[in-house]
XYZ file of C-alpha atoms in Angstrom:
716
model
C -19.089 5.907 -7.246
C -16.516 3.317 -6.235
C -17.903 2.948 -2.710
C -15.784 5.692 -1.100
C -17.914 7.957 1.102
C -15.234 10.010 2.903
C -11.694 10.939 1.977
C -8.714 12.688 3.547
C -7.306 15.044 0.910
C -3.686 16.043 1.496
C -1.521 18.591 -0.372
C 1.727 18.344 -2.384
C 4.952 16.508 -1.692
C 7.004 19.217 0.009
C 8.910 18.298 3.127
C 6.307 20.290 5.076
C 3.410 20.241 2.695
C 0.470 21.909 4.381
C -2.955 21.186 5.788
C -5.395 18.512 4.689
C -9.127 18.094 5.150
C -11.602 15.225 5.286
C -14.471 15.533 2.816
C -17.689 13.641 2.287
C -17.806 12.437 -1.312
C -21.150 14.075 -2.150
C -21.499 17.498 -3.746
C -24.359 19.422 -2.064
C -26.970 21.330 -4.035
C -25.264 24.563 -3.013
C -22.019 23.393 -4.666
C -20.267 24.581 -1.499
C -16.908 22.922 -0.844
C -17.161 24.067 2.778
C -20.336 22.022 3.189
C -18.500 18.914 1.969
C -16.147 19.050 4.962
C -16.894 16.280 7.417
C -16.522 18.832 10.204
C -18.795 21.388 8.570
C -20.816 23.307 11.161
C -24.126 24.575 9.717
C -24.493 26.931 12.706
C -21.273 28.701 11.729
C -20.960 28.041 7.971
C -18.354 30.687 7.204
C -15.985 30.304 10.122
C -12.374 29.374 9.515
C -11.859 25.640 8.992
C -9.375 25.837 11.888
C -11.795 27.478 14.312
C -13.096 25.859 17.473
C -12.363 22.211 18.231
C -12.179 20.890 14.730
C -9.629 18.163 14.256
C -6.753 19.066 11.973
C -4.492 17.058 9.663
C -1.237 17.972 7.937
C 1.090 16.429 5.372
C 4.866 15.924 5.399
C 7.100 14.129 2.921
C 10.481 12.379 2.939
C 12.905 11.142 0.346
C 12.934 11.659 -3.397
C 9.750 13.699 -3.859
C 10.740 16.726 -1.754
C 14.374 16.343 -2.826
C 13.478 16.599 -6.521
C 10.622 19.065 -6.212
C 12.759 22.181 -6.460
C 15.803 20.914 -8.334
C 15.949 24.130 -10.362
C 16.136 26.356 -7.284
C 19.741 26.733 -6.101
C 18.758 27.328 -2.479
C 16.695 24.116 -2.241
C 18.250 20.989 -0.649
C 19.463 18.313 -3.065
C 20.146 15.576 -0.529
C 18.449 13.830 2.352
C 20.902 15.572 4.714
C 19.703 18.867 3.298
C 16.098 17.858 3.785
C 16.827 16.926 7.383
C 18.477 20.287 7.993
C 15.547 22.182 6.469
C 12.988 20.183 8.467
C 14.846 20.791 11.729
C 15.255 24.491 10.918
C 11.478 24.903 10.647
C 10.788 22.746 13.691
C 13.259 24.900 15.682
C 11.350 28.004 14.604
C 8.070 26.401 15.593
C 9.489 25.368 18.976
C 10.639 28.923 19.679
C 7.277 30.345 18.564
C 5.431 27.899 20.817
C 7.619 28.948 23.751
C 6.949 32.635 23.004
C 3.220 31.943 22.864
C 3.357 30.042 26.147
C 5.235 32.917 27.786
C 2.693 35.411 26.423
C -0.236 33.377 27.749
C 1.486 32.847 31.099
C 1.924 36.607 31.427
C -1.782 37.161 30.706
C -2.750 34.544 33.311
C -0.615 36.450 35.830
C -2.347 39.714 34.834
C 0.924 41.008 33.485
C -0.594 42.064 30.152
C 2.078 42.082 27.388
C 2.471 45.215 25.306
C 2.866 43.104 22.155
C 0.358 41.134 20.132
C 0.058 37.375 20.545
C 3.084 35.816 18.751
C 2.000 34.394 15.417
C 3.764 33.363 12.193
C 1.415 32.111 9.511
C 3.940 29.898 7.713
C 4.690 27.773 10.779
C 1.368 28.079 12.628
C 0.469 24.488 11.713
C 3.785 23.197 13.106
C 3.013 24.824 16.450
C -0.320 23.014 16.342
C 1.595 19.788 15.667
C 3.824 20.385 18.703
C 0.751 21.028 20.830
C -0.874 17.776 19.733
C -3.678 19.664 17.961
C -2.717 18.530 14.440
C -2.355 14.949 13.225
C 0.656 14.411 10.980
C 0.612 12.286 7.826
C 4.066 11.617 6.423
C 4.785 10.425 2.873
C 7.817 8.132 3.284
C 8.871 5.011 1.389
C 12.195 3.611 2.531
C 13.323 2.357 5.919
C 16.033 4.970 6.472
C 13.676 7.836 5.569
C 11.061 6.509 7.979
C 13.673 6.147 10.711
C 14.976 9.680 10.106
C 11.483 11.132 10.451
C 10.884 9.178 13.652
C 14.181 10.505 15.003
C 12.959 14.046 14.270
C 9.673 13.283 16.007
C 11.488 12.208 19.158
C 13.766 15.263 19.059
C 10.818 17.671 18.855
C 8.339 15.577 20.835
C 5.573 15.136 18.292
C 3.847 12.041 16.965
C 3.830 10.827 13.374
C 0.235 9.657 13.315
C 0.328 7.960 9.916
C 3.033 6.909 7.489
C 1.704 7.129 3.929
C 2.953 5.013 1.008
C 5.436 3.396 3.432
C 6.223 0.529 1.058
C 9.257 -0.492 3.133
C 7.487 -0.359 6.509
C 7.028 -4.139 6.514
C 10.821 -4.468 6.766
C 11.008 -2.604 10.114
C 8.005 -3.751 12.164
C 9.990 -3.845 15.404
C 11.030 -0.207 15.042
C 7.420 0.804 14.437
C 6.155 -1.339 17.312
C 8.659 0.260 19.706
C 7.030 3.692 19.373
C 5.136 5.064 22.353
C 2.035 5.635 20.193
C 0.014 3.444 17.834
C 1.239 4.529 14.417
C -0.895 3.880 11.324
C 0.613 2.556 8.081
C -1.469 3.941 5.201
C -0.085 1.952 2.313
C -0.847 0.305 -1.017
C -1.245 -3.344 -1.896
C -0.263 -3.005 -5.548
C 2.675 -0.628 -6.009
C 6.195 -1.861 -6.685
C 9.241 -1.293 -8.841
C 8.438 1.999 -10.601
C 11.217 3.838 -8.742
C 14.061 2.926 -6.401
C 12.020 3.860 -3.338
C 9.422 1.283 -4.395
C 11.799 -1.464 -5.494
C 11.760 -3.331 -2.176
C 7.945 -3.281 -1.891
C 6.045 -6.509 -1.349
C 2.576 -7.754 -2.206
C 2.591 -9.226 1.289
C 3.346 -5.964 3.082
C -0.183 -5.483 4.517
C -0.265 -9.076 5.781
C 3.166 -8.771 7.431
C 2.339 -5.455 9.096
C -0.939 -6.813 10.407
C 0.791 -9.936 11.721
C 2.935 -7.601 13.855
C -0.204 -5.915 15.253
C 0.423 -2.692 13.380
C -2.546 -0.627 12.210
C -2.790 -1.164 8.451
C -4.884 1.192 6.341
C -5.149 0.784 2.577
C -5.313 3.899 0.483
C -5.055 5.313 -3.018
C -2.906 8.132 -4.364
C -5.457 9.889 -6.517
C -5.011 10.610 -9.361
C -1.924 8.362 -9.664
C -4.025 5.545 -8.208
C -7.676 6.394 -8.886
C -9.726 7.035 -5.764
C -12.648 4.959 -7.023
C -10.455 1.834 -7.047
C -9.877 1.789 -3.273
C -11.693 -1.507 -2.848
C -9.269 -3.075 -5.364
C -6.419 -2.344 -2.931
C -8.280 -4.300 -0.245
C -8.992 -7.124 -2.689
C -5.327 -7.486 -3.622
C -4.170 -7.282 0.005
C -6.600 -10.081 0.871
C -5.533 -12.110 -2.156
C -1.972 -11.986 -0.803
C -2.662 -12.989 2.771
C -4.380 -10.152 4.671
C -7.287 -11.730 6.600
C -10.758 -10.981 5.272
C -11.942 -8.985 8.293
C -8.773 -6.880 8.403
C -8.829 -6.261 4.645
C -12.355 -4.887 4.861
C -11.598 -2.914 8.032
C -8.548 -1.406 6.307
C -10.859 0.679 4.108
C -13.627 1.301 6.674
C -13.156 1.350 10.450
C -9.370 1.461 10.590
C -8.953 4.650 8.511
C -11.825 6.251 10.443
C -9.965 5.506 13.662
C -6.690 6.823 12.267
C -8.471 10.107 11.483
C -10.010 10.274 14.978
C -13.415 10.140 13.327
C -14.465 6.645 14.349
C -17.138 8.154 16.579
C -19.006 9.094 13.392
C -17.874 7.044 10.398
C -16.325 3.689 9.543
C -19.014 1.521 11.089
C -22.717 0.716 10.732
C -23.822 1.738 14.239
C -26.765 3.528 15.774
C -26.102 7.252 15.890
C -23.307 7.173 13.294
C -23.418 9.023 9.982
C -25.631 7.117 7.554
C -22.852 6.420 5.069
C -23.886 3.085 3.557
C -22.833 1.102 0.476
C -24.678 -1.907 -0.939
C -22.488 -4.011 -3.232
C -23.453 -6.424 -5.986
C -21.303 -9.091 -4.296
C -18.856 -9.405 -1.413
C -16.635 -6.298 -1.783
C -13.470 -8.428 -1.737
C -14.640 -10.405 -4.776
C -13.235 -9.529 -8.204
C -15.304 -6.902 -9.985
C -17.396 -5.964 -6.932
C -19.376 -2.806 -7.761
C -21.619 -0.573 -5.622
C -25.328 -0.660 -6.452
C -26.522 1.830 -3.866
C -24.731 4.501 -1.853
C -25.976 6.757 0.927
C -23.928 9.655 2.294
C -25.403 11.272 5.398
C -28.573 9.371 4.558
C -28.923 10.925 1.109
C -28.873 8.713 -1.978
C -25.910 9.364 -4.255
C -26.230 6.102 -6.180
C -29.421 4.133 -6.685
C -29.109 1.217 -9.113
C -31.552 -1.633 -9.282
C -30.829 -4.761 -7.265
C -31.621 -7.563 -9.667
C -32.951 -10.933 -8.612
C -30.342 -13.621 -8.491
C -27.691 -15.269 -6.394
C -25.086 -12.932 -4.969
C -21.604 -14.012 -3.904
C -21.742 -13.424 -0.144
C -18.340 -14.787 0.855
C -14.834 -13.506 0.269
C -12.505 -15.392 -2.083
C -9.686 -17.423 -0.632
C -6.240 -15.864 -0.510
C -3.896 -16.900 -3.311
C -0.655 -16.748 -1.326
C 0.632 -15.790 2.103
C 3.896 -14.147 3.119
C 5.419 -17.594 3.546
C 5.757 -17.504 -0.243
C 8.313 -14.674 -0.160
C 11.583 -15.963 -1.530
C 10.372 -19.546 -1.144
C 12.272 -22.106 -3.124
C 10.696 -22.706 -6.485
C 11.765 -25.304 -8.939
C 13.537 -24.077 -12.080
C 13.453 -27.002 -14.410
C 13.960 -28.034 -17.995
C 12.031 -31.282 -17.984
C 10.698 -32.816 -21.188
C 8.526 -35.448 -19.494
C 5.862 -34.715 -16.860
C 2.358 -35.648 -15.777
C -0.224 -33.050 -14.729
C -3.240 -34.413 -12.845
C -6.542 -32.797 -11.879
C -7.210 -30.621 -14.952
C -10.768 -29.282 -14.873
C -10.631 -27.009 -17.932
C -8.435 -26.028 -20.857
C -8.468 -22.861 -22.931
C -5.974 -24.203 -25.480
C -7.468 -25.056 -28.857
C -4.852 -27.786 -29.211
C -5.839 -29.347 -25.882
C -9.616 -29.299 -25.878
C -11.235 -31.070 -22.974
C -14.000 -33.443 -24.078
C -15.571 -34.526 -20.774
C -16.736 -33.107 -17.444
C -14.431 -35.329 -15.397
C -10.944 -34.241 -14.387
C -8.277 -34.901 -17.012
C -4.620 -35.775 -16.899
C -1.965 -34.515 -19.290
C 1.083 -36.638 -20.000
C 3.946 -35.085 -21.926
C 6.858 -37.278 -22.998
C 9.961 -35.927 -24.659
C 8.272 -32.568 -25.125
C 5.214 -33.980 -26.945
C 1.687 -34.686 -25.713
C 1.205 -38.419 -25.477
C -2.064 -38.437 -23.516
C -4.824 -35.990 -22.570
C -7.713 -37.894 -21.037
C -9.269 -38.812 -17.672
C -6.436 -41.266 -17.086
C -2.886 -41.206 -18.467
C -0.910 -44.210 -17.149
C 2.849 -44.105 -17.478
C 5.607 -46.574 -16.768
C 8.184 -43.815 -16.338
C 8.837 -43.702 -12.592
C 10.997 -40.585 -12.869
C 8.367 -38.458 -14.588
C 7.561 -35.302 -12.632
C 3.983 -35.339 -11.334
C 1.977 -32.174 -10.611
C -1.175 -32.850 -8.578
C -3.974 -30.255 -8.824
C -7.495 -29.929 -7.438
C -8.958 -27.558 -10.049
C -6.313 -27.293 -12.731
C -6.747 -24.937 -15.673
C -4.624 -24.759 -18.812
C -4.368 -21.353 -20.491
C -2.155 -19.860 -23.192
C 0.711 -17.832 -21.807
C -0.405 -14.259 -21.113
C 0.927 -11.606 -23.513
C 1.688 -8.175 -22.051
C 2.089 -4.944 -23.986
C 4.668 -3.243 -21.820
C 6.184 0.221 -21.478
C 9.655 -0.853 -20.397
C 9.873 -4.597 -19.720
C 13.110 -5.861 -21.169
C 14.515 -2.358 -21.588
C 14.583 -0.532 -18.241
C 14.185 -2.226 -14.868
C 13.299 0.886 -12.833
C 11.390 3.304 -15.101
C 12.326 6.422 -13.116
C 16.007 5.446 -13.299
C 17.099 5.244 -16.972
C 20.526 4.062 -15.810
C 18.943 0.684 -15.006
C 18.666 -0.284 -18.655
C 18.525 1.032 -22.181
C 17.500 4.568 -21.228
C 14.749 7.039 -22.123
C 14.127 8.062 -25.742
C 12.854 11.442 -24.550
C 16.479 12.244 -23.747
C 17.492 11.539 -27.353
C 18.239 14.747 -29.207
C 19.528 13.319 -32.468
C 17.717 13.684 -35.768
C 14.248 14.751 -36.819
C 11.344 12.302 -36.718
C 11.087 12.877 -40.504
C 14.433 11.109 -40.860
C 13.554 7.414 -40.733
C 17.089 6.558 -39.653
C 16.453 8.361 -36.357
C 13.630 5.974 -35.383
C 14.598 3.824 -32.389
C 14.223 0.022 -32.416
C 13.577 -1.625 -29.053
C 15.415 -4.816 -30.043
C 18.692 -2.897 -30.000
C 18.316 -2.186 -26.280
C 16.975 -5.490 -24.976
C 18.035 -6.386 -21.413
C 17.007 -9.870 -20.262
C 16.531 -11.540 -16.881
C 15.418 -8.417 -15.018
C 13.344 -8.521 -11.835
C 10.300 -7.280 -13.752
C 10.656 -10.126 -16.261
C 11.141 -12.744 -13.547
C 7.977 -11.636 -11.761
C 6.076 -11.412 -15.033
C 7.029 -14.960 -15.963
C 6.105 -16.310 -12.538
C 2.689 -14.666 -12.932
C 1.996 -16.527 -16.176
C 3.061 -13.703 -18.512
C 5.228 -15.550 -21.014
C 5.179 -13.104 -23.947
C 6.209 -9.430 -23.836
C 5.769 -6.704 -26.461
C 7.808 -3.589 -25.716
C 8.442 -0.380 -27.690
C 11.426 1.872 -26.913
C 10.982 3.315 -23.419
C 9.707 6.867 -23.066
C 8.934 8.449 -19.730
C 5.973 10.740 -19.144
C 6.067 13.783 -21.381
C 5.368 14.850 -24.924
C 6.744 12.845 -27.823
C 5.235 11.985 -31.225
C 7.322 9.026 -32.451
C 8.218 6.412 -29.836
C 9.846 3.809 -32.073
C 9.534 0.168 -33.111
C 8.570 -2.538 -30.622
C 9.781 -6.126 -30.352
C 8.208 -9.319 -28.998
C 10.100 -11.814 -26.857
C 9.656 -14.511 -24.254
C 9.830 -13.386 -20.630
C 11.914 -16.502 -19.907
C 14.529 -15.360 -22.425
C 18.189 -15.566 -21.518
C 19.507 -14.691 -24.970
C 18.323 -13.298 -28.308
C 17.253 -16.722 -29.572
C 13.997 -16.249 -27.658
C 13.014 -13.091 -29.534
C 9.747 -13.903 -31.301
C 9.656 -10.865 -33.584
C 12.246 -8.117 -33.552
C 10.126 -5.654 -35.555
C 6.508 -5.648 -34.344
C 4.969 -2.182 -34.822
C 5.807 1.496 -35.119
C 4.470 3.254 -32.013
C 3.295 6.853 -32.122
C 1.398 9.057 -29.681
C -1.442 11.311 -30.792
C -3.019 13.932 -28.573
C -1.649 16.200 -25.889
C 1.096 13.692 -24.981
C 2.298 13.822 -28.596
C 2.686 17.604 -28.757
C 6.437 17.965 -29.063
C 7.913 21.386 -30.047
C 7.847 20.696 -33.797
C 4.264 19.345 -33.615
C 2.456 21.606 -31.136
C -1.055 20.741 -32.342
C -3.038 17.592 -33.018
C -3.709 18.771 -36.553
C 0.033 19.013 -37.135
C 0.460 15.457 -35.811
C -2.148 14.091 -38.232
C -0.630 16.086 -41.091
C 2.875 14.846 -40.230
C 1.691 11.240 -40.103
C -0.008 11.569 -43.487
C 3.038 13.101 -45.140
C 5.359 10.467 -43.636
C 3.252 7.651 -45.058
C 2.756 9.214 -48.488
C 6.358 10.372 -48.961
C 7.901 7.054 -47.869
C 5.457 4.575 -49.388
C 7.909 3.352 -52.031
C 10.996 3.563 -49.822
C 12.651 0.746 -47.903
C 12.351 2.234 -44.420
C 10.105 1.933 -41.386
C 7.614 4.548 -42.599
C 7.431 2.871 -45.997
C 6.711 -0.486 -44.392
C 3.840 1.046 -42.405
C 2.483 2.764 -45.528
C 2.488 -0.536 -47.451
C 0.789 -2.416 -44.599
C 3.853 -4.559 -43.887
C 4.279 -3.142 -40.384
C 1.509 -2.207 -37.961
C 1.081 1.376 -36.805
C 0.373 1.266 -33.059
C -1.261 4.573 -32.234
C -1.431 5.418 -28.533
C -4.570 7.540 -28.411
C -7.641 7.934 -26.192
C -9.650 10.828 -27.650
C -12.660 10.018 -29.807
C -12.064 13.082 -31.961
C -8.472 12.128 -32.691
C -9.511 8.554 -33.448
C -12.005 9.886 -35.989
C -9.192 11.714 -37.800
C -6.918 8.694 -37.568
C -9.586 6.324 -38.888
C -10.325 8.691 -41.763
C -6.627 8.684 -42.631
C -6.461 4.886 -42.362
C -9.450 4.548 -44.674
C -7.760 6.845 -47.179
C -4.279 5.255 -47.104
C -5.179 1.655 -46.061
C -2.427 0.931 -43.544
C -2.525 -1.609 -40.693
C -3.754 0.338 -37.643
C -3.814 -0.755 -33.997
C -5.249 1.496 -31.286
C -3.555 1.331 -27.874
C -5.343 3.009 -24.981
C -8.639 3.638 -26.748
C -10.520 4.886 -23.688
C -13.082 6.709 -25.835
C -13.177 4.020 -28.524
C -16.768 3.113 -27.652
C -17.801 6.337 -29.397
C -16.337 5.119 -32.710
C -16.880 1.376 -32.292
C -18.840 0.897 -35.510
C -16.104 2.526 -37.578
C -13.523 0.367 -35.827
C -15.488 -2.732 -36.765
C -16.086 -1.675 -40.366
C -12.390 -0.857 -40.877
C -11.193 -3.931 -38.957
C -9.195 -1.867 -36.443
C -8.464 -3.631 -33.128
C -8.113 -1.894 -29.778
C -5.675 -2.855 -27.046
C -7.377 -1.301 -24.044
C -5.020 0.325 -21.580
C -6.409 1.708 -18.333
C -9.878 0.166 -18.403
C -10.527 1.484 -14.865
C -10.898 4.914 -16.397
C -10.971 7.938 -14.090
C -11.209 10.780 -16.656
C -7.858 12.094 -15.503
C -7.018 13.834 -18.789
C -9.065 15.815 -21.266
C -8.435 13.160 -23.912
C -10.355 10.604 -21.836
C -13.106 12.776 -20.365
C -15.831 10.708 -22.060
C -14.489 7.286 -21.094
C -16.574 4.586 -19.450
C -15.695 4.261 -15.755
C -17.360 0.909 -15.093
C -18.999 2.279 -11.912
C -22.179 4.180 -11.176
C -24.141 2.091 -13.640
C -21.727 2.544 -16.551
C -20.370 -0.467 -18.392
C -16.648 -0.869 -18.960
C -14.912 -0.026 -22.211
C -14.041 -3.735 -22.490
C -17.635 -4.959 -22.378
C -18.763 -2.223 -24.772
C -16.160 -2.930 -27.442
C -16.527 -6.711 -27.268
C -20.318 -6.380 -27.587
C -19.828 -4.124 -30.616
C -17.630 -6.715 -32.326
C -14.287 -4.940 -31.944
C -11.271 -7.201 -31.502
C -9.932 -6.334 -28.053
C -6.613 -6.956 -26.366
C -5.754 -6.106 -22.767
C -2.833 -3.896 -21.816
C -1.868 -2.929 -18.283
C -2.100 0.615 -16.952
C 1.480 0.485 -15.676
C 4.261 -2.042 -15.938
C 4.022 -2.768 -12.219
C 0.565 -4.273 -12.914
C 2.000 -6.968 -15.198
C 3.203 -9.055 -12.253
C -0.445 -9.129 -11.126
C -1.798 -10.089 -14.540
C -4.120 -12.773 -13.171
C -5.622 -10.311 -10.668
C -6.081 -7.757 -13.444
C -7.738 -10.325 -15.717
C -10.084 -11.505 -12.964
C -11.105 -7.971 -12.068
C -11.633 -6.905 -15.690
C -13.589 -10.066 -16.477
C -16.024 -9.724 -13.609
C -16.453 -5.959 -13.962
C -17.100 -6.389 -17.693
C -19.352 -9.471 -17.390
C -17.537 -11.317 -20.154
C -16.880 -15.035 -20.445
C -13.693 -16.670 -19.249
C -12.928 -17.627 -22.858
C -13.219 -14.023 -24.038
C -11.080 -12.856 -21.129
C -8.269 -15.330 -21.808
C -8.278 -14.468 -25.511
C -8.161 -10.755 -24.675
C -5.104 -11.279 -22.478
C -3.202 -13.674 -24.742
C -4.013 -14.866 -28.255
C -5.824 -11.695 -29.345
C -2.753 -9.576 -28.641
C -0.506 -11.964 -30.552
C -2.909 -12.018 -33.521
C -3.354 -8.237 -33.526
C 0.384 -7.796 -34.019
C 0.821 -10.774 -36.327
C 3.186 -12.599 -33.982
C 3.559 -16.288 -34.651
C 4.743 -18.470 -31.823
C 7.233 -21.301 -32.194
C 4.449 -23.819 -32.790
C 5.834 -25.968 -29.991
C 3.906 -26.817 -26.848
C 3.735 -23.674 -24.636
C 1.140 -22.925 -21.960
C 0.522 -22.043 -18.320
C -1.127 -24.305 -15.739
C -3.163 -22.718 -12.946
C -4.575 -24.082 -9.739
C -8.031 -22.511 -9.844
C -9.945 -20.374 -12.303
C -8.125 -17.713 -14.366
C -11.010 -15.270 -13.819
C -11.343 -15.601 -10.038
C -9.149 -14.342 -7.217
C -7.388 -17.150 -5.409
C -5.941 -18.947 -8.423
C -2.163 -19.366 -8.707
C 0.383 -20.461 -11.280
C 1.234 -24.126 -10.788
C 3.492 -24.714 -13.804
C 4.875 -23.015 -16.905
C 5.542 -24.970 -20.072
C 7.766 -23.479 -22.773
C 8.520 -25.247 -26.058
C 7.417 -28.548 -24.578
C 9.588 -28.253 -21.467
C 8.406 -27.756 -17.904
C 10.481 -24.703 -16.910
C 8.761 -23.618 -13.671
C 6.922 -25.598 -11.027
C 5.062 -23.643 -8.306
C 6.692 -20.321 -9.201
C 6.506 -17.659 -6.504
C 5.205 -14.107 -7.066
C 8.242 -12.672 -5.287
C 11.083 -15.116 -5.862
C 14.493 -14.772 -4.347
C 16.402 -12.534 -6.751
C 20.024 -11.523 -7.046
C 20.057 -7.871 -8.078
C 23.661 -8.140 -9.276
C 23.369 -11.447 -11.157
C-alpha cells in the first residue's frame, strides 16, 4: 500500500542467480500467482512463463555476496578471480550450446534433418537467451572494479548488462558507463552507505551525479532489507540531495518501466495504458506522503477518504547538491558568535517570546542576548546569517555500533562482535561486556552523525545479526568526542534481546529467556554486579523486543520485581500501551516503517493503507516515546528520518524534537553537562530541505555549515 503497483522480483545473490518476473501488486480473487504476472495471458493461462514472446529478465551478482554465499563448500570460489573464472566457464558453455543450436537449426533449414534432438541444457538455457538478446540482465554490483569486470565479460561474450543494481559506486565511473554502446540503467538506492566495505564509498548525491551525466537512474528497494512499501522514500531522499524533482519522480515511474521494456503499458498516465493510478495525500516527494487511493488494472486496491483541506501540491526544495561533497566546512572552537534570523527555538532555556525573527549573541560561551536585536561592539565576532533559523537540542541516537565498529560487517574496523565471544556463561556477571571498554572515536560514522545534528550517541556492545540473549552495557558520549572526557555516562543500561533473536543454545525458548531473566534479577539483587544494579533499579534494563506476547510477560515480571524497564523496538507495543502507561515504561521505537518482516512484528502498524504509525499510537496513548533508527546508516540522515516520521505520524514539531532528543536522554537518565549545547538549522526540523547551519557544544561554536559528506581521511 506504499504506492507501488508493479515490481520486478529477482532471485538470490549467486553469480548467475536465475530468472525474475514482473508482478502487479494486487492479489486476484483466484489467489493465482500466475495471474499476477504483468505478462499473464488469459487466453493461455497455464502456458510456461517463457512461452511465446514474453519478455524475460535474469539476475547476476558480483563481489562479496556470491563470494561468501558458499564459503562452506570447498569447490566454491573464494575470490573475485574465482568468480570471474566460474562466470566465464558458464558463459563458454552457453556460447557452445548456442552454436550447436544454430547449427541444428541451419541443418533443418537446409532440409538436412539432424538425427539428434534440439540441443538443450536446462541449467544454462537462460544464458543462451541472454546471448540471443532475448533476456534482459540485471546485475547486482557495488564497487567500481566489480562493475568494470562484469562489463569486460559482457564485451567478451557480446551481451548487454541492461541494469546495474545497487551500484553504489557507479557515480564514480560515469565516463565508463557512458562509453557503452547501449543505454545502461543504474538501479540504485538513495539511502544506503557504510554497512559494509562495498558500500563505504557510497554517496547521498549518487543519483544526482549519475543523472547529471545523462545516465538512466532508477531508484529501487531491496525488499525485505529495504521494505518495498518505502520506495517513494528513496525518491524523496534523492530529491532532497539534489536530484531534480521531475527526474526523482520519473525514477520510480516511467524510468523503471522503460528499463523493463514495459513503458508501452506502465509508468505513465496515458490513454491505452494500464490503469495503474495512485492518488497521494500530498506531493509524493513531500515528507510523509501516503497513498489515499490506488488502482491496479483499474481495480481499487486502496480506497481511503479524501478529506477536505489544503494539500501540499509542490515538491520540497533540495537540501544540498553534489557541490557539497567534500566542501570545506569550518571546524571552530569559538566562544563568541552572533546568530541572526532565528524564527523558532525548541530549547526550554532559549524560549522565543515574539513572532519576529530573533538574534542570539553568545559571548565567552554564555548567552548575553536573545531578542529581535542583539547589538555588539565586538567586530571579530563570528556572524551566522539565516533566513528561517531554528534552534533544537542536539539529536540523540541509540546506535548499534557507532563508536565501536566503523563498518558493521567488518569487525576488524573496531572493537569487534560480541557474538564471536565464547568466554563465560551469561549467568556469570563478570562475562558481561561494557561498551565503554571498546570505544573508538572520530570514525566516519561519528563525523557524519555530528554533521547531521546528532550530538549524543548511546551504544551497547556491538552484536551482528544472529541469536544472543545478553548484549551488554551501553555508554553515552558526544559524537564530537576526541577523548574519554566527552563520555556522558559510561554505564547507561543493560541490553538484552527477547524473542527469536534471543534464542541462543542455552536459551532455546522464550519461556527460558524470561525464566533466566527472573532468576538473574532475584539471585543478584543484593550483589554488587550489573544484574544486581538492574534488580535494584539503579541501572535500566533495555529490552530489545517487538512481540506483544513477550512484552506482556516482561511487563508482568517488571510489575513483580519493580526494575527500571525500557523497551527498544516495540513494534507491537500499541497492543499493550495501557500497561506501558500504568507501569511508566517508555518505548524507544526502532523501525517505525514496519513491514511485518518477522513473526515477532506481524501485528505492527505499517503507517500505510489507512493504518496509523506506532509513533502516533503510542504518543496518543500517553507512552513516553523515543526514536531510534532502523540501521546505523540512517543516523547520518536523522533530520530526514525525523521529518518523515513526524509527517507520517501527524505529530507536532515539539513532540518530534523531544522524541529524537530530550526524551531519549531522560529515558536513560543521562544528564548533560549543563553548559550551552544545541544545533542551529536553516529551515524547519520537520520538513525536507532544512540543513544544519551550526553546532554549539559546551558554549563553543564547533561547526559552521557542516557538510553531510565531509572530506575524511580514512587513515587519520
